[in-house]
PDB file of C-alpha atoms in Angstrom:
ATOM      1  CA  UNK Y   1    -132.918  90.272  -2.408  1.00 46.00           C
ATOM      2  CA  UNK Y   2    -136.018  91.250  -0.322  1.00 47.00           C
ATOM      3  CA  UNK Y   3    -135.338  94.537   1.483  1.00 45.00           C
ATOM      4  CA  UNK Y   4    -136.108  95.856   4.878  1.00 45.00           C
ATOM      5  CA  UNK Y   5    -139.209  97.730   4.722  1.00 45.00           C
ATOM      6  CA  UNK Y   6    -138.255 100.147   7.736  1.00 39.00           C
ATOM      7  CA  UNK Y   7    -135.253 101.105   6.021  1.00 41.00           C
ATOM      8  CA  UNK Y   8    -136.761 104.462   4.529  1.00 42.00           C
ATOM      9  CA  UNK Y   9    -137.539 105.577   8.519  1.00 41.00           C
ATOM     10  CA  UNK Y  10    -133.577 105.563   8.846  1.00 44.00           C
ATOM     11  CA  UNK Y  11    -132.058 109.004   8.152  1.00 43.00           C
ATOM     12  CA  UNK Y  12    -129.867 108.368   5.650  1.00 42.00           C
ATOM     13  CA  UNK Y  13    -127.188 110.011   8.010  1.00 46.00           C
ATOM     14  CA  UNK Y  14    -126.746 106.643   9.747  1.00 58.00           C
ATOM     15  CA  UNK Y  15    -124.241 105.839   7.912  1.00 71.00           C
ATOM     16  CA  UNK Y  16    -124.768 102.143   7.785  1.00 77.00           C
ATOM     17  CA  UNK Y  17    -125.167  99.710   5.334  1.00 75.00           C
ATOM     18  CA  UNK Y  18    -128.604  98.774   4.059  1.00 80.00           C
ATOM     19  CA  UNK Y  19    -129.462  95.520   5.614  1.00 82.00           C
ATOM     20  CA  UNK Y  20    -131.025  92.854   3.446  1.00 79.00           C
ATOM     21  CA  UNK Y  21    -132.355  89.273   3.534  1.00 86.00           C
ATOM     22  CA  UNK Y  22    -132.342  86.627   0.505  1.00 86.00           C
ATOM     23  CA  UNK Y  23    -133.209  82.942   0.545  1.00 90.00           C
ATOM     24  CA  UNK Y  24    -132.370  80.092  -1.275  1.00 89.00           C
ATOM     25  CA  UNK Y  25    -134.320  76.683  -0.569  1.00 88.00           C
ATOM     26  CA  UNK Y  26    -133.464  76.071   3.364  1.00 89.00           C
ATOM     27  CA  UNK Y  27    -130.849  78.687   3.536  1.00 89.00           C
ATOM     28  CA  UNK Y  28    -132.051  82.141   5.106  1.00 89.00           C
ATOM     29  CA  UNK Y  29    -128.987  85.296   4.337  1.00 87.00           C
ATOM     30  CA  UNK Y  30    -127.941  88.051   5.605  1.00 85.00           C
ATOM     31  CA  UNK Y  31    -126.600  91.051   3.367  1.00 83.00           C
ATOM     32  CA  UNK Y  32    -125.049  94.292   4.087  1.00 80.00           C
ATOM     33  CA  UNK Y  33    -125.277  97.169   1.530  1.00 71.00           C
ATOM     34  CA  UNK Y  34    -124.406  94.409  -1.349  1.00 73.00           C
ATOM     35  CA  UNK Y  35    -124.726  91.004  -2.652  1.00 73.00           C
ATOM     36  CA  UNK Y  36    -122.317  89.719  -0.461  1.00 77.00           C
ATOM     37  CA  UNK Y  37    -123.283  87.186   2.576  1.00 78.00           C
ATOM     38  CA  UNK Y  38    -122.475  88.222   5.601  1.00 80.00           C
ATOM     39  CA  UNK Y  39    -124.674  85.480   7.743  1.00 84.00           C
ATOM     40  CA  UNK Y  40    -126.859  82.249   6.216  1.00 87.00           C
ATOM     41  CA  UNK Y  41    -129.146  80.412   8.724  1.00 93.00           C
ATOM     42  CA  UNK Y  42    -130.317  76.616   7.928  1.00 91.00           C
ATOM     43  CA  UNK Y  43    -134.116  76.915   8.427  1.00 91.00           C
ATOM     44  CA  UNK Y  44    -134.250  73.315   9.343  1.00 89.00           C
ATOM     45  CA  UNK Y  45    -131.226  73.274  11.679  1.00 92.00           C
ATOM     46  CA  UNK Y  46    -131.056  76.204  13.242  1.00 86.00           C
ATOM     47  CA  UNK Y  47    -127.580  75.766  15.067  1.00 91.00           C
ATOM     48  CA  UNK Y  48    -125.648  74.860  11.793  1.00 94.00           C
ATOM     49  CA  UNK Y  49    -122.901  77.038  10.642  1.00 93.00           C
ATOM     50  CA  UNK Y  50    -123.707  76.879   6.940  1.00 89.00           C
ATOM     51  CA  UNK Y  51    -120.795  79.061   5.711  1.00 88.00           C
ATOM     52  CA  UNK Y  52    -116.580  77.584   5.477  1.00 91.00           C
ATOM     53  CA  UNK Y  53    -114.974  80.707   7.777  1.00 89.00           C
ATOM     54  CA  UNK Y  54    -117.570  79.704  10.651  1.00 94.00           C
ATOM     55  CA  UNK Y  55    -116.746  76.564  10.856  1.00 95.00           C
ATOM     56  CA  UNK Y  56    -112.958  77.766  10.667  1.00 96.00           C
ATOM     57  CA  UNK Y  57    -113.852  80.431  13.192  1.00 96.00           C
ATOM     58  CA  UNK Y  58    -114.076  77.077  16.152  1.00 97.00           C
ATOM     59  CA  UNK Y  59    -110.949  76.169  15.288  1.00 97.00           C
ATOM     60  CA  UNK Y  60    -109.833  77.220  18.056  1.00 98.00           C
ATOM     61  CA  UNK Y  61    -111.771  74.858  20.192  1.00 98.00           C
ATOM     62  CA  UNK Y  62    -108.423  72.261  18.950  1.00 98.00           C
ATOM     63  CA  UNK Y  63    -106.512  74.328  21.657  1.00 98.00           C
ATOM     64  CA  UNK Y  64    -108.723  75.329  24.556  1.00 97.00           C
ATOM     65  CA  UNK Y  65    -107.986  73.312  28.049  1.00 94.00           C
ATOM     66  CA  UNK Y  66    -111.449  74.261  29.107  1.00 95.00           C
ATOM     67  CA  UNK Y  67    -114.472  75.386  27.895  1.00 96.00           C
ATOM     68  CA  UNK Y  68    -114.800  78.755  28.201  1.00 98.00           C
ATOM     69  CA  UNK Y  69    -116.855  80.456  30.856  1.00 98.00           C
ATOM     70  CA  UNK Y  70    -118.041  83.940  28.595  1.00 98.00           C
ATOM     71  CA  UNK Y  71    -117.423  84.405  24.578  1.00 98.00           C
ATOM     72  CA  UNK Y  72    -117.395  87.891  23.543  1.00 97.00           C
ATOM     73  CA  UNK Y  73    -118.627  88.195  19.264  1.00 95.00           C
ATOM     74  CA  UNK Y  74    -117.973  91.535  17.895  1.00 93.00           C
ATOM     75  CA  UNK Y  75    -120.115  91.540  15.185  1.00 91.00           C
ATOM     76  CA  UNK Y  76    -123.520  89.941  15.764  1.00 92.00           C
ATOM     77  CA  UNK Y  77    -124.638  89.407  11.790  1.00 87.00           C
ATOM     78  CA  UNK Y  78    -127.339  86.778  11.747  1.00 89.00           C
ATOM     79  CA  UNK Y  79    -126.369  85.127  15.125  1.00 93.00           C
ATOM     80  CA  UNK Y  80    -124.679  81.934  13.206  1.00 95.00           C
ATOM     81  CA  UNK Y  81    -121.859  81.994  16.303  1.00 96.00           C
ATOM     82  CA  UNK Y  82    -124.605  82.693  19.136  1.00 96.00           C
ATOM     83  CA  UNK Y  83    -126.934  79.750  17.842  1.00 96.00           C
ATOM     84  CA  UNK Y  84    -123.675  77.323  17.588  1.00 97.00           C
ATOM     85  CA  UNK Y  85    -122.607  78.863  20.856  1.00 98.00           C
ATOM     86  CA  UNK Y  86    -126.081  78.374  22.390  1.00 97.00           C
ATOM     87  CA  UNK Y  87    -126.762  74.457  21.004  1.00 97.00           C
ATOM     88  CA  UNK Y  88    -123.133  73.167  21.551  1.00 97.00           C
ATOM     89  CA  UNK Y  89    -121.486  74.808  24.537  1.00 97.00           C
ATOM     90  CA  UNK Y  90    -124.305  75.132  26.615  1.00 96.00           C
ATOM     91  CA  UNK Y  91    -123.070  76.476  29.597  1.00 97.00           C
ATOM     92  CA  UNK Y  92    -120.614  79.039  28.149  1.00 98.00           C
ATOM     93  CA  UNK Y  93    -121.993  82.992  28.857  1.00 98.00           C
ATOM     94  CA  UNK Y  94    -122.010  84.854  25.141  1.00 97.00           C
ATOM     95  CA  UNK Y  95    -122.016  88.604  24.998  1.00 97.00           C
ATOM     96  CA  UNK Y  96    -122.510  89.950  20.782  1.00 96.00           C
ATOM     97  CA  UNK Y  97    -121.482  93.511  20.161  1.00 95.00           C
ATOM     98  CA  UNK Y  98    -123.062  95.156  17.221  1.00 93.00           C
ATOM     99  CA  UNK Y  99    -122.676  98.571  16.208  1.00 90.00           C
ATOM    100  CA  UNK Y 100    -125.971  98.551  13.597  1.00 89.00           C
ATOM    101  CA  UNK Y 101    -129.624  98.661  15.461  1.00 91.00           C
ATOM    102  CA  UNK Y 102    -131.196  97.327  12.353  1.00 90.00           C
ATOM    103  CA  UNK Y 103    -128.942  94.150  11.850  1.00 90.00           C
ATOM    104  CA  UNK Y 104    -129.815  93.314  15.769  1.00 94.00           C
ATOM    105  CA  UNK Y 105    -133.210  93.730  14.895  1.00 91.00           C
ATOM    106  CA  UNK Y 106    -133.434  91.338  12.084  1.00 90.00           C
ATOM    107  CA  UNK Y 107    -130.968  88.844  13.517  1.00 92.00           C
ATOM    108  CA  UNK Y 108    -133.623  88.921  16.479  1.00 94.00           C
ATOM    109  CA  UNK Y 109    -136.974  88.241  14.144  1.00 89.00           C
ATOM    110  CA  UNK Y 110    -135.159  86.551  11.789  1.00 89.00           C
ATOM    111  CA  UNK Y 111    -132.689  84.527  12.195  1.00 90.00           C
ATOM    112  CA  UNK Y 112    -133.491  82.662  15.713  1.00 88.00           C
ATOM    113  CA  UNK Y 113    -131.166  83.789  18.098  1.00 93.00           C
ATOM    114  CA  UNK Y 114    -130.971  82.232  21.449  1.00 93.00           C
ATOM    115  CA  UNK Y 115    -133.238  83.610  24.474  1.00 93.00           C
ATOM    116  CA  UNK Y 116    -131.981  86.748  25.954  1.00 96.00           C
ATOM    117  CA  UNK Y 117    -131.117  86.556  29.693  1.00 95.00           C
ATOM    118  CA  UNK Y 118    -128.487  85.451  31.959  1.00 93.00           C
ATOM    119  CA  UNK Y 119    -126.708  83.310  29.192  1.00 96.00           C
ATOM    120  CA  UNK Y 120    -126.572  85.640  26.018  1.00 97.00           C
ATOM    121  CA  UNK Y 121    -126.840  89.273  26.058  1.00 97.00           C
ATOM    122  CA  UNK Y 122    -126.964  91.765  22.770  1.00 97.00           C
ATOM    123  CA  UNK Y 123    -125.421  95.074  23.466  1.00 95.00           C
ATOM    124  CA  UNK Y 124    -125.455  97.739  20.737  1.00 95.00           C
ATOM    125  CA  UNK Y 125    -121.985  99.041  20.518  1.00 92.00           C
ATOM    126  CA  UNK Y 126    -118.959 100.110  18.679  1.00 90.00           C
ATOM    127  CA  UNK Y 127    -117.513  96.790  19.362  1.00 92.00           C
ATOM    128  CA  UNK Y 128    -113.456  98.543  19.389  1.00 91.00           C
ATOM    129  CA  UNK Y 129    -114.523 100.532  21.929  1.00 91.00           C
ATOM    130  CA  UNK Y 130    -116.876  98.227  23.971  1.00 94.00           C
ATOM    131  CA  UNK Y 131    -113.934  95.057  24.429  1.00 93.00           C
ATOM    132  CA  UNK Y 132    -112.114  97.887  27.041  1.00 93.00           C
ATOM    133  CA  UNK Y 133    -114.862  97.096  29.293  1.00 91.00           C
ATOM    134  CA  UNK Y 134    -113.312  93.440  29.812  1.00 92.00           C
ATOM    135  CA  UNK Y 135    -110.283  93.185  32.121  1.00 94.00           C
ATOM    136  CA  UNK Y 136    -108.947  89.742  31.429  1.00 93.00           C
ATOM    137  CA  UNK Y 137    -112.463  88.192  32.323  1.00 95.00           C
ATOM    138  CA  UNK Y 138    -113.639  86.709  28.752  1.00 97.00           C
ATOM    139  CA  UNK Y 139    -112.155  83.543  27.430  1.00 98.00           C
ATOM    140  CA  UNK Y 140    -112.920  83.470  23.551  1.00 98.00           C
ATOM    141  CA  UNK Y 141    -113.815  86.956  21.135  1.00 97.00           C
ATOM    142  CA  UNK Y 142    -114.881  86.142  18.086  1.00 97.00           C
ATOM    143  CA  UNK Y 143    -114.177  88.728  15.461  1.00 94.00           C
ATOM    144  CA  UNK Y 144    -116.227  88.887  12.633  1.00 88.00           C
ATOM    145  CA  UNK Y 145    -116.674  93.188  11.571  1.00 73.00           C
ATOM    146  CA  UNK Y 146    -117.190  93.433   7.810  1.00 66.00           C
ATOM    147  CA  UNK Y 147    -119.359  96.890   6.599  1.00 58.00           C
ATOM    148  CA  UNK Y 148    -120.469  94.771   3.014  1.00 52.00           C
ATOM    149  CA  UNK Y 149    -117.150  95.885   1.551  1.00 56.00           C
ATOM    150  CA  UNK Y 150    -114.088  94.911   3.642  1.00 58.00           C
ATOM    151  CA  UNK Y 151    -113.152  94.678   7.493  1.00 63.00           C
ATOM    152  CA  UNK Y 152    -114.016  97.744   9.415  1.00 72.00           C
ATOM    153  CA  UNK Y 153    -110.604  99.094   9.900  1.00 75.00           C
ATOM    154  CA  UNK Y 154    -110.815 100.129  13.740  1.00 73.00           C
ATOM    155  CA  UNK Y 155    -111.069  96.262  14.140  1.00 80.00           C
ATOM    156  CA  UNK Y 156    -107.503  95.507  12.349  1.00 79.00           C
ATOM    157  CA  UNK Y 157    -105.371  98.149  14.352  1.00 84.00           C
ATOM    158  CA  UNK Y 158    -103.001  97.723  17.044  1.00 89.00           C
ATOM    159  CA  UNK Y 159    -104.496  98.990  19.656  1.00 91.00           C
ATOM    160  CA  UNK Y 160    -107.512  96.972  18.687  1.00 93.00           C
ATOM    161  CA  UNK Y 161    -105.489  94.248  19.495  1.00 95.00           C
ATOM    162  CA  UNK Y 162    -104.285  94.796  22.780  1.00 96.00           C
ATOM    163  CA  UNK Y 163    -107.350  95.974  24.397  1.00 95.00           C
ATOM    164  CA  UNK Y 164    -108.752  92.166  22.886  1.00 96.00           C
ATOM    165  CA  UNK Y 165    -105.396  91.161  24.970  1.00 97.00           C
ATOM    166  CA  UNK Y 166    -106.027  92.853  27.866  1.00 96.00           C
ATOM    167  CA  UNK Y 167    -109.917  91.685  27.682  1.00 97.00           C
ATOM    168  CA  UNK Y 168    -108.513  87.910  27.328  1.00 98.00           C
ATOM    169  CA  UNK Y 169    -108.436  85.584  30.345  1.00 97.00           C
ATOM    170  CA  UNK Y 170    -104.846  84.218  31.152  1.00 97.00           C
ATOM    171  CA  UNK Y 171    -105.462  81.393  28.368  1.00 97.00           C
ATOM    172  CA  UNK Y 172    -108.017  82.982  26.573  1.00 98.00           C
ATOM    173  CA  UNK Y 173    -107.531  83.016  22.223  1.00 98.00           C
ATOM    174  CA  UNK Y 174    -108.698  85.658  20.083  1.00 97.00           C
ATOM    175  CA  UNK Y 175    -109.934  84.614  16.485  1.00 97.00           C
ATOM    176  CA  UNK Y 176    -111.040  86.793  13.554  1.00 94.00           C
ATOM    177  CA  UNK Y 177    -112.075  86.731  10.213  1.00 90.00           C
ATOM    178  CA  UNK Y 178    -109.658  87.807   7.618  1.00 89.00           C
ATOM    179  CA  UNK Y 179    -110.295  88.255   3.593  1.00 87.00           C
ATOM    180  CA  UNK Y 180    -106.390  87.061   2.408  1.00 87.00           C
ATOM    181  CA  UNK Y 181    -107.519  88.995  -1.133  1.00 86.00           C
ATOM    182  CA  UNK Y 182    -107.244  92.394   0.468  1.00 85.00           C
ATOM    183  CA  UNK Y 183    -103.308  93.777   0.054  1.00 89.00           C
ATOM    184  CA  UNK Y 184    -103.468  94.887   3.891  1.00 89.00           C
ATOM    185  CA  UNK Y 185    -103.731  91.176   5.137  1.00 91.00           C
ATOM    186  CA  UNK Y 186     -99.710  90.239   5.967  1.00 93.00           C
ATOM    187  CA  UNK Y 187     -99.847  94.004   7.681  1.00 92.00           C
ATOM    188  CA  UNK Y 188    -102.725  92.964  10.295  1.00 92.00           C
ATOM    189  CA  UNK Y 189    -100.856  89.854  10.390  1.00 93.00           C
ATOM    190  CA  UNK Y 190     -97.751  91.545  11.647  1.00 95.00           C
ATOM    191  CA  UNK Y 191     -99.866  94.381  14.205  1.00 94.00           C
ATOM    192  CA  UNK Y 192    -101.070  90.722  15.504  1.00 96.00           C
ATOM    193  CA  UNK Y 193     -98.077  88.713  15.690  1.00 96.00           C
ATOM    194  CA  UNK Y 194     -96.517  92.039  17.356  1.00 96.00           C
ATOM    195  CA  UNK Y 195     -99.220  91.848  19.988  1.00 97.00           C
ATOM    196  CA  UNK Y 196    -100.127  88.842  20.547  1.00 97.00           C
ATOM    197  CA  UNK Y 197     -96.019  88.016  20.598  1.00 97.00           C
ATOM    198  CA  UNK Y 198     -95.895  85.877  17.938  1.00 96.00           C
ATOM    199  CA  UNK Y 199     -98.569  83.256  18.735  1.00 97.00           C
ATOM    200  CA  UNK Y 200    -100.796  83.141  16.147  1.00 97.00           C
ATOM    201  CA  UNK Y 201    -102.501  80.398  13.930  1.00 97.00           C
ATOM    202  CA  UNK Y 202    -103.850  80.879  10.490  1.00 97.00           C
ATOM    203  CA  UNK Y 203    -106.728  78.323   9.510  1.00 97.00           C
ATOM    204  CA  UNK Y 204    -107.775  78.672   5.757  1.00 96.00           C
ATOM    205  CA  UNK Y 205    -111.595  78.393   5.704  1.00 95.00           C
ATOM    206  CA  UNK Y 206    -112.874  75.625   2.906  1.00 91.00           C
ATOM    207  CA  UNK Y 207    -113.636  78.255   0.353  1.00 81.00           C
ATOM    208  CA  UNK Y 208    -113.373  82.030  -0.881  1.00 73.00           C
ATOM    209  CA  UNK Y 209    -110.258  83.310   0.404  1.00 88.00           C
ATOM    210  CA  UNK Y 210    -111.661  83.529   3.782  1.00 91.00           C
ATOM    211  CA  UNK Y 211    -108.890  82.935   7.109  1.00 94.00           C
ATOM    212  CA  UNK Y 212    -109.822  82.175  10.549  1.00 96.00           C
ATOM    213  CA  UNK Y 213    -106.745  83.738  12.001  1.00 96.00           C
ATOM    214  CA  UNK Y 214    -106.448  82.857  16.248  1.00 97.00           C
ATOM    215  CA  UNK Y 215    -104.524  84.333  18.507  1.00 97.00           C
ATOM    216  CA  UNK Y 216    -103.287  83.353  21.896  1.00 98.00           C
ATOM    217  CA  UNK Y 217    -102.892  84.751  25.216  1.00 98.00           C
ATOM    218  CA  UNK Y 218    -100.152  82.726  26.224  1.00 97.00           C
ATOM    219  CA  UNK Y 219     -98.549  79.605  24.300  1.00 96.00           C
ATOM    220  CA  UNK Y 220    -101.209  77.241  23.865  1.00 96.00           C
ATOM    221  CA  UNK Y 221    -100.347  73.714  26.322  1.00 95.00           C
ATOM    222  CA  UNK Y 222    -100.613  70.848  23.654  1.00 96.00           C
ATOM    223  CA  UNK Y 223     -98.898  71.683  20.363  1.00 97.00           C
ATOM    224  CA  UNK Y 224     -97.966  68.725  19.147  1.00 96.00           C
ATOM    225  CA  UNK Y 225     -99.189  67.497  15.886  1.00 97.00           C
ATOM    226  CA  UNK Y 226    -100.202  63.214  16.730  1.00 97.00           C
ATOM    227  CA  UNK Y 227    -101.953  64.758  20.448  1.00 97.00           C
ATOM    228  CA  UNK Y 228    -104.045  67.486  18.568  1.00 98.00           C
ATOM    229  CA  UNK Y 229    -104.738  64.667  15.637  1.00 97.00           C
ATOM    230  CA  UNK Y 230    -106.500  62.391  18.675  1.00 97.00           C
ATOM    231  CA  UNK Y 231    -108.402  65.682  20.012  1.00 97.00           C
ATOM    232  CA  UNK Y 232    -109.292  66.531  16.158  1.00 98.00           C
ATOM    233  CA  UNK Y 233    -111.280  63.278  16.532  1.00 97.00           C
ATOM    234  CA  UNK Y 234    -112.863  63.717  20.016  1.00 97.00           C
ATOM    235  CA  UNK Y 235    -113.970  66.928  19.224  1.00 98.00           C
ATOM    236  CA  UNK Y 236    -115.321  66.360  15.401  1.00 96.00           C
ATOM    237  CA  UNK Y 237    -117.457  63.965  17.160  1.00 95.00           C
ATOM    238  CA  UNK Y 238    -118.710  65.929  19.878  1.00 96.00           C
ATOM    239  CA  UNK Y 239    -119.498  68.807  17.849  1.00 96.00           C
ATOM    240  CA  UNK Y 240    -120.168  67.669  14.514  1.00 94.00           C
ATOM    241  CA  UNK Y 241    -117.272  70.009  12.775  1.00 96.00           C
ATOM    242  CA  UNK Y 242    -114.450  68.532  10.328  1.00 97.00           C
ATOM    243  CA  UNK Y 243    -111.158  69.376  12.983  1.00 98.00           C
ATOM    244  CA  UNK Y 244    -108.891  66.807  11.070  1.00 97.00           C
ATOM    245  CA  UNK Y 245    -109.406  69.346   7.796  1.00 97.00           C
ATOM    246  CA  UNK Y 246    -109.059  72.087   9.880  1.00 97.00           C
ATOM    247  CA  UNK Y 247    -105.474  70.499  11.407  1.00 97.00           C
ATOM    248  CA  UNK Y 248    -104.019  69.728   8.414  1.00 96.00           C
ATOM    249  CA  UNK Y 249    -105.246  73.470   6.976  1.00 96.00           C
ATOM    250  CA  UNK Y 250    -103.142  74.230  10.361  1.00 97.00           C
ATOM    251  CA  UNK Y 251    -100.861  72.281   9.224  1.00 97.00           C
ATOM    252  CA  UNK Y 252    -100.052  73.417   5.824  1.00 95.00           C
ATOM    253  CA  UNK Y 253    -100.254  76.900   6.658  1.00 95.00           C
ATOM    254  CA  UNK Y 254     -98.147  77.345   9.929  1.00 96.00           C
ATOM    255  CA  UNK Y 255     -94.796  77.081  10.728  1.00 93.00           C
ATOM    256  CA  UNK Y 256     -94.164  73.457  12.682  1.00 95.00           C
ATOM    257  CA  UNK Y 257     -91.626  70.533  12.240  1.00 93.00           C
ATOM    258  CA  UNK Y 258     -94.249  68.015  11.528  1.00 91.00           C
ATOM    259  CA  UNK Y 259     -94.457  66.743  14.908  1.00 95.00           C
ATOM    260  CA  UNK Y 260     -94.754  70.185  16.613  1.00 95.00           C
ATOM    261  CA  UNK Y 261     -95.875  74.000  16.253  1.00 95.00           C
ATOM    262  CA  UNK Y 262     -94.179  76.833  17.593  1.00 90.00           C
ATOM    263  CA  UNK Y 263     -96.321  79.387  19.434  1.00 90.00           C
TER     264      UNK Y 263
END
């Protein structure tokens, strides 16, 4: 794992994680303080999202109306949302919170990241305390705050949670990345479902343990199982993503009558 030369101009007082970069063939990562990957990159596509919980992070595009105005990422890593964001939903707005100057700097020469301007903006922020800027005026955050270890615990507390709910729009979801290894997981689950009032969706990514879990501002419009099966086949078209897996992971791992879920 190659390592960041600048790293020895940081105090070590920082108190972050020691960014580092591997590659395999096509596949550029991005590491935090261990072997783990936090981000991976496709050299020759760009927009991909390489790993399983990405993909399971858009799940939530299944039950959005609209496309949504402004995403807010907490947690910029190596960009893998803000390049999908970028390519796919063109004309959605994407703020990315990060809390560590040197990951922004490498996602920025190293990992491709969309222009800066009017459409995507970086700020470097806690991201727990940055969301209480938003009063109901962003449509989608994106949740993705791991330190190399586990979840950064500000971003797993309730009143986490409802300052994401009062950031939301009026139909606005809120999705995160969950490890279902660590013991905590069924207690976030329940600060959620306490929040959020019960509507909330977990979507098993492909591999590793990882769960997109999504929740919703207010009870999502189409719920039922054969409508969202038609939309899982609009949508895997448009943007190249496997939605029918991702609806029957839904499926399997939500409560619903077969023809219907409950949110």
């Amino acid at each position: 794992m190659a390592r960041h030369p600048y790293r020895r101009l940081r105090p070590a007082k920082s108190g972050f994680p020691e960014v580092g970069i591997s590659e395999e063939g096509n596949i550029r990562s991005l590491h935090l303080g261990s072997d783990t990957i936090q981000s991976s990159m496709n050299l020759d596509r760009p927009s991909e999202l390489v790993l399983s919980y990405s993909r399971a992070m858009m799940g939530w595009l299944l039950f959005a109306e609209h496309l949504p105005q402004h995403i807010t990422q907490i947690g910029l890593g190596g960009g893998s949302f803000a390049r999908w964001i970028d390519n796919y939903l063109p004309d959605t707005r994407q703020t990315a919170v990060d809390i560590n100057p040197q990951v922004i700097a490498i996602a920025r020469n190293l990992f491709e990241l969309p222009f800066e301007g009017e459409k995507f903006e970086i700020i470097e922020a806690d991201g727990a305390e940055y969301i209480k800027v938003f009063r109901h005026n962003t449509d989608v955050i994106l949740v993705d705050g791991f330190d190399g270890e586990q979840i950064i615990d500000a971003l797993v507390e309730e009143p986490f949670f409802r300052d994401c709910r009062n950031a939301l729009s009026s139909d606005g979801i809120f999705v995160t990345n969950w490890w279902s290894g660590d013991k905590r997981y069924q207690r976030f689950i329940e600060r959620l479902l306490n929040v959020f009032e019960g509507r909330v969706l977990e979507l098993p990514a492909e591999s590793h343990g990882n769960v997109a879990v999504m929740a919703f501002q207010s009870s999502p419009k189409e719920q039922n199982i054969d409508k969202l099966k038609k939309r899982a086949e609009k949508l895997g078209g448009q943007y190249g993503l496997d939605f029918n897996r991702m609806l029957a992971g839904l499926k399997a791992s939500n409560p619903n009558n077969g023809k219907h879920f409950h949110l």
